[in-house]
Amino acid sequence: MEQQFCFQRTKHFGMALNTVSLAICILLGAAEFVPSPRITWHLKEINLIHFHVQGVSNYSTLLLSEEKDVLYIGAREVIYAVSSLNVTEKLHEVYWKVTDEKNNECARKGKSKQTECLNYIRVIQPFPDNSLYVCGTNAFQPTCDYLDLNNFQLLGKNEDGKGRCPFDPAQSYTSVMVDGELYSGTSFNFLGSEPIIFRHSHQSQLRTEYAVPWLNEPSFVYADVIRAPANNPEGEDDKVYFFFTEVSVEYEFFTKLLIPRIARVCKGDQGGQRTLQKKWTSFLKAKLICHSPENNLIFNVVSDVFILKPSDSSEPKIYGVFASNLNNVGLSAVCAYNVSAVEDVFAKGKYMHSATVEQSNTKWVRFNGEIPKPRPGACMNNEARAMNYTNSLNLPDMTLQFVKDHPLMDDSVTPNGNKPRLVLQNVTCTQIVVDRVKALDGNSYDIMFISTDKGTLHKAISHDTDLRIIEEIVLFPHLQAVQTLLLSNKEGKRFIYAGSNTGVVQAPLAFCEKFASCVDCILARDPYCAWHPVKSSCVHILQESNVDGNLIQKLSGDISYCPDSAENPKGMMHTVKPGSMVELKCSQKSKIASVVWKFRKGTLKFKLPKYHPLESGLVIFNITEEDTGIYNCSSQVEVGNKIISQLLIQHVIEIEKLPTTMESTTQPSTKTSTTPFHSKVFELFTSKKTTTQILTTTFAATSLSVKIQEIPTPAHEPCSKKSAEVAMLKQSDCTLLIFLILLFGTLLVILLVYNCYKGFLPDQCLKFHAMLHSGKPKTPPDYIDPEHGVKENLVESKCPPNQYENTHKVPHDTGYETEADCGNGSIPHAEDTGILENGKDQPFDVKCDLKYADSDGE
Ligand SMILES: *[C@@H]1O[C@H](CO)[C@@H](O)[C@H](O)[C@H]1NC(C)=O
Ligand SMILES: *[C@@H]1O[C@H](CO)[C@@H](O)[C@H](O)[C@H]1NC(C)=O
Ligand SMILES: *[C@@H]1O[C@H](CO)[C@@H](O)[C@H](O)[C@H]1NC(C)=O
């Protein structure tokens, strides 16, 4: 598929070159940025609390009641209430099974009796009168009911859940309850082909028009309300935002091009009187851009969104996690948006208009004509009220017809800073929640918790230029996707809850107590953690009062404030026989710091076969008098521009003075270890190693028969360490990788040579080519300078100034004047849209990618 993108752009170059440029795109995409987590917490190191009931799966829906300290869990055919302080504590459960009749009926329609024709709980929302509103797929007959929390029983109302809950458990959906009305994004029919954004309340129901410009195969990810501010001079309404990925209408493309969208409706909307009756009059949507201009990475699939609503009066912030199915597969990104930027697009932005060109073709271009008043799609505000429009029912037909035809904004929502906050490599992010924590330096930090499809959670910080993944937490034992993330905001009881197919897990927001020393605590640079000098422990700042200001927190990583920073570390003495070997232990948890060995005032150079660095330390062979002395092992980490060094352990080696017996030369005795030499060697291969170590010992290691078994490891360590088994496994990965790289390289060279030979490449190559062909007649002119060809092509398709004025009017453009790139109303034709433009508002302009159907070259 990617190759197709490339071919389009560079058809003049020949196919081979496209593959080369694609390769370069991929290589560029894989390079630099992307911080890796500083620490990975594995399940056995931390006490996470798991909830799981035998025989029950698909724990996909979570709702937290902060005042009651209860977490409601919707699984397959059952709803639980558990304590939110300890999720293993089950308080209540209620089964909601499909009837045999429904199950059979569903199976007759061709669905799986055992999996699809069951009741997957999809909606659990708070409802007045101490009850919950719940909906399930109910064997492809979505049904909603009320759960009475007094006795934890379903009322058995069995309302038709169409539009509130999907038919198919595999389909995307989202919902939010606002003032007793359920807003949902889902599909409206059995086939899942009719998407809908729906509002259900007993008085009224509103829905989207069933039309491609409104929703085009959307995949819903999130919905939430943003309330109008309390002091609201414009008399604005509360707004409900929906986030989804859909197939673009505005870009002409070979395949379906996916586009991330934000849509919004107004809470006060009541539909139109004649036009848009029982339909949204305030539905507008815009493109949500998440694009990294520096390296031309486009993230065109929104996977999840979180709206951070600070408790103070500061404006809410939208965080989205994105992936891509274009040029940068394997990367994920987080982009943040100001709500004010979003509102500006909807309140002031231009609309898009479907213009007919070339008889039957339509293209979506900017609408530049006159916009009816009141502004189409706007929420009711003081301005509309001043015009005597008090609600949507009495809006004029002009306005309603306009919004019906123009639900898509031309302006897009751009991220803060015009680039992603964070780009992650080799992970597929599934969910995001964000917490704002006020650190002891007085600044507020937004901490992003991003879950993956491998059951892990990344905790990241992005503050000014400080961009880090503080830690990675393995939440689930088996590689399984985290499907729901929930953050508890209750003071003093702050947890994160994650749901997956097999269970629910409760995790703390930080693991401060894991850092045993002040230095470790400071170097974690975690805004939640600070060193308590009196307790001599690393504490959670939100759970510890800082009354006397004695807590030590330096997010810069400055460890000089630590009382124990000068403290002597552990020491170890090794007395060994000459010619024997010794293992000096030294390990650290941080994965971004490096271990440095110092010996006799210099950094130790690892010369093989004398020294063998391991992940857990260093082995020195054939000890002689030369090797005696003090070995200092320290960890070094770069923070800002400074190198922070921390002495971890000190080893002293001395030679045993006593005369030795014959056998003891093969069995050296050290104070710390008395393992025989051969087992030491074995241990060398079976103990933890660095990647290079593994590679250098490939042949030796393969001759050992070590059982290979699958051990779950975080996915972003392709060539990681762990243990011999994993080492073996990973080693084959690495070999394969190297093989592939070599193969790829060879292909690249062949392609280059081929293209050069064919004269597709410029300059030096052409000289080379000319050398080869000296004497022969020149190659046909259209090959000579492909870049020139492209330039020509560009010039050709860029409209020359004024040339088209008054000549190329868009046919059949009924009354609506459209503004295209040339500022003259012309629209580039299909043949010459192979060009790319560099408009700041157009993220889809990767070198090798797509062409634009619209054109907006301001
Ligand atoms: C339900 O969970 C099972 C594994 O327990 C998984 O295979 C299946 O895909 C899940 N179904 C849905 C609809 O999520
Ligand atoms: C709105 O209605 C009031 C009372 O019916 C009338 O006096 C006023 O002129 C109207 N304003 C507009 C802008 O039509
Ligand atoms: C977003 O809002 C913050 C303050 O809340 C402001 O500093 C920043 O400039 C805004 N960014 C954009 C792109 O509007």
mmCIF file of C-alpha atoms in Angstrom, residues 47 81 86 96 118 173 221 269 288 339 379 388 422 443 458 484 486 513 517 534 541-542 600 685 708 721 850:
data_model
loop_
_atom_site.group_PDB
_atom_site.id
_atom_site.type_symbol
_atom_site.label_atom_id
_atom_site.label_comp_id
_atom_site.label_asym_id
_atom_site.label_seq_id
_atom_site.Cartn_x
_atom_site.Cartn_y
_atom_site.Cartn_z
ATOM 1 C CA ASN A 47 2.173 -4.982 43.730
ATOM 2 C CA ALA A 81 -19.175 -3.405 41.533
ATOM 3 C CA ASN A 86 -8.880 -2.465 46.238
ATOM 4 C CA TRP A 96 -27.145 -10.084 32.248
ATOM 5 C CA LEU A 118 -23.570 -12.910 23.745
ATOM 6 C CA TYR A 173 -18.455 2.923 20.001
ATOM 7 C CA VAL A 221 -12.898 6.538 20.052
ATOM 8 C CA ASP A 269 -29.677 21.585 20.233
ATOM 9 C CA LEU A 288 -7.548 16.912 13.793
ATOM 10 C CA VAL A 339 -9.979 23.790 23.550
ATOM 11 C CA CYS A 379 -24.537 26.940 19.393
ATOM 12 C CA ASN A 388 -34.718 36.507 18.277
ATOM 13 C CA LEU A 422 5.665 12.765 22.125
ATOM 14 C CA ASN A 443 4.914 24.222 38.357
ATOM 15 C CA HIS A 458 3.963 4.324 29.619
ATOM 16 C CA THR A 484 -9.879 0.973 28.905
ATOM 17 C CA LEU A 486 -9.490 5.289 33.907
ATOM 18 C CA GLU A 513 8.789 3.781 47.499
ATOM 19 C CA SER A 517 18.097 6.230 48.268
ATOM 20 C CA VAL A 534 13.467 12.270 58.184
ATOM 21 C CA ILE A 541 4.100 14.109 47.421
ATOM 22 C CA LEU A 542 0.302 14.004 47.295
ATOM 23 C CA ARG A 600 43.188 3.270 38.796
ATOM 24 C CA PHE A 685 26.411 -17.448 28.725
ATOM 25 C CA ILE A 708 13.686 -21.702 24.189
ATOM 26 C CA LYS A 721 18.596 -9.070 27.568
ATOM 27 C CA LEU A 850 -0.335 11.649 -1.549
#
